[in-house]
Amino acid sequence: MADEIEKHLVTKLKQTIAEVKAAAEQHFPAKLAHLSSKFDQVQKSLDDRSTSGASNLPKLSRPTLYTLTNLLSEWQIHFQTQTPYSIDSLIFIGKFATNLNKIKSELRSGDGASVATSNGETTQSSSGGEIEGLRWSDRSVDETKVHGLDDRVMSLQRILVPGKDDAGFKAIAIVGMRGVGKTTLCQLIFKKEGARKYFLPRIWVCASRRRGSDPADMREEIVKRMLACLGVEDEIVKAAADSHGLKGLLFALRLELMGKKYLIVLDDVWIPKDRRNEFCDFCSFLDGDEKCGEKLAYGLPKEYGGRVIVTSRSEDLGMKMVGEENLNRMLPVLDDESCWKIFKDSAGEDEKQWETLRGKIVEKCAGLPLAAKMMGQIARESISKQPAPAAPENYQDESHQESQVQPTN
C-alpha cells in the first residue's frame, strides 16, 4: 500500500512539475535562477525511481515527496496574485531555487530527515521546531556597494545637521515602497562625518515587530531597545518597567537624553491597520505630544537639537507621526547605471557573462535597488553551475504591467 501511495505522489508530481516549468520559462528571474534545468533534474530523479530496474537506488522518502508537492503548490499560489518582477517574487524565486536544490539532493540520497519550504522556514521531521527568517536591520552598510543615492544623502544631511542657531528638535519620516532604499539612505547618513561630529549619542532602533508579538507591546519594546542602545543595564530597564510600566521607561529615556544632541533612527516602522491609530498616537512627534508622559515624545527632550528619522512603507503612518511637512517620499527612480552596478556587485566576479542581458535586467529592476540586488543574488547562486541564459525573443512582447515592480505592503 505504501508503494502505491508513493507511485501516486510521483505521478502527480511529474504532472505538476511540467505545469510549473512551463510557467517558469516565461519568467525572466526564473530563467536567471536556471529553474528549468533544476526541474529537469528533479524530473529525472523521479523517472529513475519509478522505473522497474531502479532497485539499486535509495528508496524515495515520502516526506521529501510531500515537501516537493508543497513547494510546487506554493509557486502556483504565489503567482496567482503576484507578477514575476515584484520584490516579493524575486525573494520567493531565490528561496524557491535554494529549496529545490535541497530537494534534489534528498531525492538522490533518499534522506528526508530535514526539509525546507520556500518561505525560509526549516522544519525537522523529528524535533527541533522552526527557524523563522525575520527582517532585521542595523546601522552597518558597505558604502562601496551603494549606488545612486549621493544627492539624497546630501539633501537629507542638510535637513538634519542644524546650523549654529538651530537648537530645536526635528523629526522627519522617509516613506516609500519596499526595496526603494530607505534603510540604506539612513545607514549612509548615520555614518557621515557631519552626523558623527554633531550628534552624540546616535541610536539605531529597528522598529520591526517580532513575529507573533502583540502590537500593543511594541511601545515598551521600542523604548527598551533605545535604552539598550544607550547602554542602560538590563536590571535597571526591568526595574523601571516592573515598577512604573511605560511611564517609567519613558522617564528613564528622558533622563538619559537630557542635554544631549541625539540622533535616533526608527527603521521599518510597521503596524497592522487595526492597531495603527493607537501606535501612531504613541509615536507622534507633533507639537505638544511631549507633555504626555505616555508618549514617546516625552522621552525625547526637545531643547538640545535632537533629531529623529522614521522609515516606513506606509505614508499614512509616517504622516501621523511627523506631519505632512516633514514627510520625505522615496520613489523607485534609480538610474539604469546604478541599477546595473548593484546587480554586478551582487552577481559576483563572473558578472561579465550577463552583459548581453544588461538591458533586460535593468528594465526589470524598474528603478528599485533591492530588485537589482535580488536579481544579482539569484544569478550568483546559479552562475557557477550553469552558463548564462540568452534572452528569448518573446520577452520583447511582455506587457508593460509585467515589466514593472509592483509595490508591496
CSV table of C-alpha atoms in Angstrom, one decimal:
chain,number,residue,atom,x,y,z
A,1,MET,CA,0.0,0.0,0.0
A,2,ALA,CA,2.9,2.3,0.9
A,3,ASP,CA,4.4,1.8,-2.6
A,4,GLU,CA,1.1,2.6,-4.2
A,5,ILE,CA,0.9,5.9,-2.3
A,6,GLU,CA,4.4,6.9,-3.4
A,7,LYS,CA,3.7,5.9,-7.0
A,8,HIS,CA,0.6,8.1,-6.9
A,9,LEU,CA,2.6,11.0,-5.5
A,10,VAL,CA,5.3,10.6,-8.1
A,11,THR,CA,2.7,10.6,-10.9
A,12,LYS,CA,1.1,13.8,-9.6
A,13,LEU,CA,4.4,15.5,-9.0
A,14,LYS,CA,5.6,14.9,-12.6
A,15,GLN,CA,2.5,16.4,-13.9
A,16,THR,CA,2.8,19.4,-11.6
A,17,ILE,CA,6.5,19.9,-12.4
A,18,ALA,CA,5.6,20.1,-16.1
A,19,GLU,CA,3.0,22.8,-15.4
A,20,VAL,CA,5.2,24.9,-13.2
A,21,LYS,CA,8.2,24.5,-15.5
A,22,ALA,CA,6.1,25.8,-18.4
A,23,ALA,CA,5.1,28.8,-16.4
A,24,ALA,CA,8.6,29.4,-15.1
A,25,GLU,CA,10.0,29.5,-18.6
A,26,GLN,CA,8.1,32.8,-19.1
A,27,HIS,CA,9.7,34.5,-16.1
A,28,PHE,CA,13.0,36.3,-16.6
A,29,PRO,CA,14.1,36.0,-12.9
A,30,ALA,CA,13.3,32.3,-13.0
A,31,LYS,CA,15.5,32.0,-16.1
A,32,LEU,CA,18.3,33.7,-14.2
A,33,ALA,CA,17.9,31.0,-11.5
A,34,HIS,CA,18.1,28.2,-14.1
A,35,LEU,CA,14.9,26.7,-12.7
A,36,SER,CA,14.1,24.9,-15.9
A,37,SER,CA,17.3,22.8,-15.7
A,38,LYS,CA,16.6,22.2,-12.0
A,39,PHE,CA,13.1,20.9,-12.8
A,40,ASP,CA,14.6,18.6,-15.4
A,41,GLN,CA,17.0,17.1,-12.9
A,42,VAL,CA,14.2,16.6,-10.3
A,43,GLN,CA,12.0,15.0,-13.1
A,44,LYS,CA,14.9,12.7,-14.0
A,45,SER,CA,15.3,11.6,-10.4
A,46,LEU,CA,11.6,10.8,-10.2
A,47,ASP,CA,11.7,9.0,-13.5
A,48,ASP,CA,14.8,6.9,-12.4
A,49,ARG,CA,13.0,5.9,-9.2
A,50,SER,CA,9.8,4.9,-11.0
A,51,THR,CA,11.4,2.5,-13.5
A,52,SER,CA,11.3,-1.2,-12.9
A,53,GLY,CA,15.1,-1.5,-12.7
A,54,ALA,CA,15.6,1.1,-10.1
A,55,SER,CA,16.0,-1.3,-7.1
A,56,ASN,CA,19.6,-0.3,-6.7
A,57,LEU,CA,18.7,3.3,-5.9
A,58,PRO,CA,17.7,4.6,-2.4
A,59,LYS,CA,14.1,4.4,-1.7
A,60,LEU,CA,12.0,7.6,-2.2
A,61,SER,CA,11.4,9.4,1.1
A,62,ARG,CA,7.7,10.2,1.4
A,63,PRO,CA,8.3,13.4,3.5
A,64,THR,CA,10.5,14.7,0.7
A,65,LEU,CA,7.8,14.0,-1.9
A,66,TYR,CA,5.3,15.8,0.3
A,67,THR,CA,7.7,18.7,0.7
A,68,LEU,CA,8.2,18.9,-3.1
A,69,THR,CA,4.4,18.9,-3.5
A,70,ASN,CA,4.1,21.8,-1.1
A,71,LEU,CA,6.9,23.7,-2.7
A,72,LEU,CA,5.3,23.5,-6.2
A,73,SER,CA,1.9,24.4,-4.7
A,74,GLU,CA,3.4,27.5,-3.2
A,75,TRP,CA,4.7,28.5,-6.6
A,76,GLN,CA,1.3,28.2,-8.2
A,77,ILE,CA,-0.4,30.0,-5.4
A,78,HIS,CA,2.1,32.8,-5.3
A,79,PHE,CA,1.9,33.6,-9.0
A,80,GLN,CA,-1.8,33.7,-9.0
A,81,THR,CA,-1.6,37.2,-7.3
A,82,GLN,CA,2.0,38.4,-7.9
A,83,THR,CA,3.9,39.4,-11.1
A,84,PRO,CA,7.3,37.8,-11.6
A,85,TYR,CA,9.0,41.2,-11.0
A,86,SER,CA,7.7,42.2,-7.7
A,87,ILE,CA,10.1,42.3,-4.8
A,88,ASP,CA,8.2,39.5,-3.1
A,89,SER,CA,8.5,37.4,-6.2
A,90,LEU,CA,12.2,38.0,-6.5
A,91,ILE,CA,12.7,36.9,-2.9
A,92,PHE,CA,10.4,34.0,-3.4
A,93,ILE,CA,12.2,32.8,-6.6
A,94,GLY,CA,15.6,33.0,-4.8
A,95,LYS,CA,14.4,30.9,-1.9
A,96,PHE,CA,12.5,28.5,-4.2
A,97,ALA,CA,15.7,27.8,-6.2
A,98,THR,CA,17.6,27.1,-2.9
A,99,ASN,CA,15.0,24.8,-1.6
A,100,LEU,CA,14.6,23.0,-4.9
A,101,ASN,CA,18.4,22.3,-4.8
A,102,LYS,CA,17.9,20.7,-1.3
A,103,ILE,CA,15.1,18.5,-2.5
A,104,LYS,CA,17.3,17.4,-5.5
A,105,SER,CA,19.9,16.3,-3.0
A,106,GLU,CA,17.4,14.5,-0.9
A,107,LEU,CA,15.9,12.7,-3.9
A,108,ARG,CA,19.4,11.5,-4.8
A,109,SER,CA,20.3,10.3,-1.3
A,110,GLY,CA,16.8,9.2,-0.2
A,111,ASP,CA,17.3,11.2,3.0
A,112,GLY,CA,14.2,13.2,4.1
A,113,ALA,CA,15.1,13.9,7.7
A,114,SER,CA,15.3,17.7,7.2
A,115,VAL,CA,13.2,19.6,4.7
A,116,ALA,CA,12.6,23.2,3.9
A,117,THR,CA,9.8,25.3,2.4
A,118,SER,CA,10.1,28.3,0.1
A,119,ASN,CA,9.2,30.8,2.8
A,120,GLY,CA,12.6,30.2,4.5
A,121,GLU,CA,11.4,28.0,7.4
A,122,THR,CA,13.3,24.8,8.2
A,123,THR,CA,11.3,22.0,9.7
A,124,GLN,CA,12.8,18.9,11.1
A,125,SER,CA,10.7,15.8,11.0
A,126,SER,CA,11.7,14.6,14.4
A,127,SER,CA,12.2,17.5,16.7
A,128,GLY,CA,13.7,21.0,16.8
A,129,GLY,CA,10.8,23.2,15.7
A,130,GLU,CA,11.2,26.1,13.3
A,131,ILE,CA,13.7,28.7,12.3
A,132,GLU,CA,11.9,31.9,11.2
A,133,GLY,CA,13.5,34.4,8.8
A,134,LEU,CA,12.9,37.9,10.1
A,135,ARG,CA,13.7,41.2,8.5
A,136,TRP,CA,16.1,42.9,10.9
A,137,SER,CA,18.2,46.0,10.1
A,138,ASP,CA,21.2,47.6,11.7
A,139,ARG,CA,23.4,50.6,11.2
A,140,SER,CA,26.1,48.8,9.2
A,141,VAL,CA,26.4,49.4,5.4
A,142,ASP,CA,29.1,48.7,2.8
A,143,GLU,CA,29.3,52.1,1.1
A,144,THR,CA,31.2,50.7,-1.9
A,145,LYS,CA,28.1,48.7,-2.9
A,146,VAL,CA,25.7,51.6,-2.6
A,147,HIS,CA,25.0,53.5,-5.9
A,148,GLY,CA,22.7,56.3,-6.9
A,149,LEU,CA,21.9,57.9,-3.5
A,150,ASP,CA,24.6,60.6,-3.3
A,151,ASP,CA,22.1,63.5,-4.0
A,152,ARG,CA,19.6,62.2,-1.5
A,153,VAL,CA,22.3,61.8,1.2
A,154,MET,CA,23.5,65.4,0.8
A,155,SER,CA,19.9,66.7,0.8
A,156,LEU,CA,18.9,64.8,3.9
A,157,GLN,CA,22.2,65.8,5.7
A,158,ARG,CA,21.4,69.5,5.1
A,159,ILE,CA,18.0,69.0,6.7
A,160,LEU,CA,19.3,67.1,9.7
A,161,VAL,CA,22.6,68.7,10.7
A,162,PRO,CA,21.5,72.1,12.1
A,163,GLY,CA,23.1,75.5,11.9
A,164,LYS,CA,24.5,77.4,14.8
A,165,ASP,CA,21.2,78.9,15.7
A,166,ASP,CA,19.1,75.8,15.2
A,167,ALA,CA,19.0,74.1,18.6
A,168,GLY,CA,15.4,72.8,18.3
A,169,PHE,CA,14.0,69.3,17.8
A,170,LYS,CA,13.2,67.9,14.4
A,171,ALA,CA,11.6,64.6,13.3
A,172,ILE,CA,11.3,63.5,9.7
A,173,ALA,CA,9.9,60.4,8.0
A,174,ILE,CA,11.2,58.7,4.9
A,175,VAL,CA,8.4,56.7,3.2
A,176,GLY,CA,8.3,54.5,0.1
A,177,MET,CA,7.7,51.1,-1.2
A,178,ARG,CA,9.7,48.1,-0.1
A,179,GLY,CA,13.2,48.0,-1.6
A,180,VAL,CA,13.5,51.6,-2.6
A,181,GLY,CA,16.4,52.3,-0.3
A,182,LYS,CA,15.0,53.9,2.8
A,183,THR,CA,17.2,51.9,5.3
A,184,THR,CA,20.3,52.3,3.1
A,185,LEU,CA,19.8,56.0,3.0
A,186,CYS,CA,19.6,56.2,6.8
A,187,GLN,CA,22.7,54.0,7.1
A,188,LEU,CA,24.7,56.3,5.0
A,189,ILE,CA,23.6,59.4,6.9
A,190,PHE,CA,24.4,57.6,10.2
A,191,LYS,CA,28.0,57.1,9.1
A,192,LYS,CA,28.6,60.6,7.6
A,193,GLU,CA,31.3,62.6,9.3
A,194,GLY,CA,28.9,65.6,9.9
A,195,ALA,CA,26.4,63.3,11.8
A,196,ARG,CA,29.2,61.7,13.8
A,197,LYS,CA,30.7,65.1,14.8
A,198,TYR,CA,27.4,66.8,15.7
A,199,PHE,CA,25.2,64.0,17.2
A,200,LEU,CA,26.0,62.1,20.4
A,201,PRO,CA,24.6,59.6,21.0
A,202,ARG,CA,23.4,58.1,17.7
A,203,ILE,CA,20.8,55.4,18.2
A,204,TRP,CA,19.7,52.9,15.6
A,205,VAL,CA,16.5,51.0,16.5
A,206,CYS,CA,14.9,48.5,14.2
A,207,ALA,CA,11.2,49.0,14.9
A,208,SER,CA,10.1,45.9,13.0
A,209,ARG,CA,7.5,43.9,15.0
A,210,ARG,CA,8.8,40.5,16.0
A,211,ARG,CA,6.8,37.7,14.5
A,212,GLY,CA,3.9,36.6,16.8
A,213,SER,CA,4.3,39.6,19.1
A,214,ASP,CA,1.4,41.8,20.2
A,215,PRO,CA,1.4,45.3,18.5
A,216,ALA,CA,0.5,46.8,21.9
A,217,ASP,CA,3.7,45.5,23.4
A,218,MET,CA,5.8,47.4,20.7
A,219,ARG,CA,5.5,50.6,22.6
A,220,GLU,CA,7.5,49.3,25.6
A,221,GLU,CA,9.7,47.2,23.3
A,222,ILE,CA,10.9,50.2,21.3
A,223,VAL,CA,11.7,52.2,24.4
A,224,LYS,CA,13.6,49.2,25.8
A,225,ARG,CA,15.6,48.9,22.6
A,226,MET,CA,16.5,52.6,22.9
A,227,LEU,CA,17.7,52.2,26.5
A,228,ALA,CA,19.7,49.2,25.5
A,229,CYS,CA,21.4,51.2,22.7
A,230,LEU,CA,22.3,53.8,25.4
A,231,GLY,CA,24.0,51.2,27.5
A,232,VAL,CA,21.4,51.1,30.3
A,233,GLU,CA,21.7,47.9,32.2
A,234,ASP,CA,19.0,45.2,31.8
A,235,GLU,CA,18.3,45.2,35.5
A,236,ILE,CA,17.6,49.0,35.5
A,237,VAL,CA,15.3,48.7,32.5
A,238,LYS,CA,13.4,45.8,34.0
A,239,ALA,CA,13.0,47.6,37.3
A,240,ALA,CA,11.6,50.7,35.6
A,241,ALA,CA,9.2,48.6,33.6
A,242,ASP,CA,8.1,46.5,36.5
A,243,SER,CA,7.6,49.5,38.9
A,244,HIS,CA,6.1,52.1,36.6
A,245,GLY,CA,5.4,50.4,33.2
A,246,LEU,CA,5.7,52.5,30.1
A,247,LYS,CA,5.9,55.8,32.0
A,248,GLY,CA,8.9,54.6,33.9
A,249,LEU,CA,10.7,53.5,30.8
A,250,LEU,CA,10.0,56.9,29.1
A,251,PHE,CA,11.2,58.8,32.2
A,252,ALA,CA,14.4,56.7,32.2
A,253,LEU,CA,14.9,57.5,28.5
A,254,ARG,CA,14.3,61.2,29.1
A,255,LEU,CA,17.0,61.3,31.8
A,256,GLU,CA,19.5,59.5,29.5
A,257,LEU,CA,19.0,62.0,26.7
A,258,MET,CA,18.7,65.2,28.7
A,259,GLY,CA,21.1,67.8,27.5
A,260,LYS,CA,22.3,65.7,24.5
A,261,LYS,CA,22.3,66.3,20.8
A,262,TYR,CA,21.0,62.8,19.8
A,263,LEU,CA,20.2,61.2,16.5
A,264,ILE,CA,17.7,58.4,16.6
A,265,VAL,CA,16.7,56.2,13.6
A,266,LEU,CA,13.4,54.3,13.9
A,267,ASP,CA,13.8,51.9,11.0
A,268,ASP,CA,11.0,49.9,9.3
A,269,VAL,CA,8.1,51.1,11.4
A,270,TRP,CA,5.1,48.9,10.6
A,271,ILE,CA,1.9,48.2,12.5
A,272,PRO,CA,-1.3,46.5,11.3
A,273,LYS,CA,-4.0,48.9,10.2
A,274,ASP,CA,-6.4,47.9,13.1
A,275,ARG,CA,-3.8,49.0,15.7
A,276,ARG,CA,-2.2,51.8,13.7
A,277,ASN,CA,-4.0,54.8,15.3
A,278,GLU,CA,-3.1,53.6,18.8
A,279,PHE,CA,0.6,53.1,17.9
A,280,CYS,CA,0.8,56.4,15.9
A,281,ASP,CA,-0.6,58.3,18.9
A,282,PHE,CA,2.2,56.9,21.0
A,283,CYS,CA,4.9,57.6,18.4
A,284,SER,CA,3.7,61.0,17.3
A,285,PHE,CA,6.3,63.8,17.4
A,286,LEU,CA,3.9,66.6,16.7
A,287,ASP,CA,3.9,69.8,18.8
A,288,GLY,CA,2.5,69.2,22.4
A,289,ASP,CA,3.0,65.5,22.4
A,290,GLU,CA,6.0,65.7,24.7
A,291,LYS,CA,3.7,66.9,27.5
A,292,CYS,CA,2.1,63.4,27.8
A,293,GLY,CA,4.0,61.0,30.0
A,294,GLU,CA,2.9,58.0,28.0
A,295,LYS,CA,4.1,59.1,24.6
A,296,LEU,CA,7.5,58.5,23.1
A,297,ALA,CA,7.9,62.3,22.6
A,298,TYR,CA,8.0,62.7,26.4
A,299,GLY,CA,11.2,60.6,26.5
A,300,LEU,CA,12.9,62.8,23.9
A,301,PRO,CA,14.0,66.2,25.2
A,302,LYS,CA,13.3,68.9,22.6
A,303,GLU,CA,15.6,71.7,23.7
A,304,TYR,CA,19.0,70.5,22.7
A,305,GLY,CA,19.0,69.8,18.9
A,306,GLY,CA,17.8,66.2,18.9
A,307,ARG,CA,16.8,64.6,15.6
A,308,VAL,CA,14.6,61.5,14.8
A,309,ILE,CA,14.4,59.8,11.4
A,310,VAL,CA,11.5,57.4,10.9
A,311,THR,CA,11.3,55.0,7.9
A,312,SER,CA,8.2,53.2,6.9
A,313,ARG,CA,6.4,51.7,3.9
A,314,SER,CA,3.2,53.4,5.0
A,315,GLU,CA,2.9,57.1,4.0
A,316,ASP,CA,-0.2,57.4,6.3
A,317,LEU,CA,1.8,56.1,9.3
A,318,GLY,CA,4.7,58.4,8.6
A,319,MET,CA,2.4,61.4,8.2
A,320,LYS,CA,0.6,60.7,11.5
A,321,MET,CA,4.0,60.5,13.3
A,322,VAL,CA,5.8,63.6,12.0
A,323,GLY,CA,3.2,65.7,10.0
A,324,GLU,CA,3.0,66.1,6.2
A,325,GLU,CA,5.5,68.9,6.1
A,326,ASN,CA,8.2,66.6,7.4
A,327,LEU,CA,7.4,63.7,5.1
A,328,ASN,CA,10.1,62.7,2.6
A,329,ARG,CA,8.9,60.4,-0.2
A,330,MET,CA,11.3,58.0,-1.9
A,331,LEU,CA,10.3,56.8,-5.4
A,332,PRO,CA,11.8,54.0,-7.4
A,333,VAL,CA,13.8,56.3,-9.7
A,334,LEU,CA,17.2,54.8,-9.5
A,335,ASP,CA,19.1,55.4,-12.8
A,336,ASP,CA,20.0,52.4,-15.1
A,337,GLU,CA,23.7,52.7,-14.5
A,338,SER,CA,23.3,52.5,-10.7
A,339,CYS,CA,20.9,49.5,-11.1
A,340,TRP,CA,23.5,47.7,-13.2
A,341,LYS,CA,26.2,48.4,-10.7
A,342,ILE,CA,24.1,46.9,-7.8
A,343,PHE,CA,23.3,43.9,-9.9
A,344,LYS,CA,27.1,43.4,-10.7
A,345,ASP,CA,28.0,43.7,-7.0
A,346,SER,CA,25.5,41.0,-6.1
A,347,ALA,CA,26.3,38.7,-9.1
A,348,GLY,CA,29.9,38.5,-8.2
A,349,GLU,CA,33.2,38.2,-10.1
A,350,ASP,CA,31.7,36.5,-13.2
A,351,GLU,CA,29.1,39.2,-13.8
A,352,LYS,CA,30.5,39.8,-17.3
A,353,GLN,CA,28.7,36.8,-18.7
A,354,TRP,CA,25.4,38.7,-18.0
A,355,GLU,CA,26.4,41.7,-20.1
A,356,THR,CA,24.2,40.5,-23.1
A,357,LEU,CA,21.2,40.7,-20.7
A,358,ARG,CA,22.0,44.1,-19.3
A,359,GLY,CA,19.1,45.9,-20.9
A,360,LYS,CA,16.6,43.3,-19.8
A,361,ILE,CA,17.9,43.1,-16.3
A,362,VAL,CA,17.9,46.9,-15.8
A,363,GLU,CA,14.4,47.1,-17.3
A,364,LYS,CA,13.1,44.6,-14.8
A,365,CYS,CA,14.7,46.4,-11.9
A,366,ALA,CA,12.3,49.3,-12.5
A,367,GLY,CA,14.4,51.7,-10.5
A,368,LEU,CA,14.4,49.6,-7.3
A,369,PRO,CA,17.8,48.9,-5.7
A,370,LEU,CA,16.5,45.8,-3.9
A,371,ALA,CA,15.2,44.4,-7.2
A,372,ALA,CA,18.7,44.8,-8.7
A,373,LYS,CA,20.3,43.2,-5.6
A,374,MET,CA,17.9,40.2,-5.6
A,375,MET,CA,18.3,39.5,-9.3
A,376,GLY,CA,22.1,39.6,-8.8
A,377,GLN,CA,21.9,37.2,-5.9
A,378,ILE,CA,19.7,34.8,-8.0
A,379,ALA,CA,22.2,35.0,-10.8
A,380,ARG,CA,25.2,34.5,-8.4
A,381,GLU,CA,23.7,31.3,-7.0
A,382,SER,CA,23.3,29.7,-10.4
A,383,ILE,CA,26.4,31.2,-12.1
A,384,SER,CA,28.9,28.5,-11.0
A,385,LYS,CA,26.8,25.6,-12.3
A,386,GLN,CA,25.2,26.8,-15.5
A,387,PRO,CA,26.0,29.0,-18.5
A,388,ALA,CA,24.3,32.4,-18.6
A,389,PRO,CA,20.9,32.2,-20.4
A,390,ALA,CA,20.2,34.1,-23.6
A,391,ALA,CA,17.2,36.4,-23.7
A,392,PRO,CA,14.4,34.8,-25.7
A,393,GLU,CA,12.8,36.8,-28.4
A,394,ASN,CA,9.3,36.7,-26.9
A,395,TYR,CA,10.5,38.8,-24.0
A,396,GLN,CA,10.2,41.8,-26.3
A,397,ASP,CA,6.4,41.3,-26.3
A,398,GLU,CA,5.9,41.3,-22.5
A,399,SER,CA,3.2,43.6,-21.2
A,400,HIS,CA,4.0,46.9,-19.6
A,401,GLN,CA,2.4,45.7,-16.4
A,402,GLU,CA,4.8,42.7,-16.0
A,403,SER,CA,7.9,45.0,-16.6
A,404,GLN,CA,7.1,47.0,-13.5
A,405,VAL,CA,8.0,46.0,-10.0
A,406,GLN,CA,4.8,46.2,-8.0
A,407,PRO,CA,4.6,47.9,-4.6
A,408,THR,CA,4.2,45.6,-1.6
A,409,ASN,CA,2.5,46.4,1.7
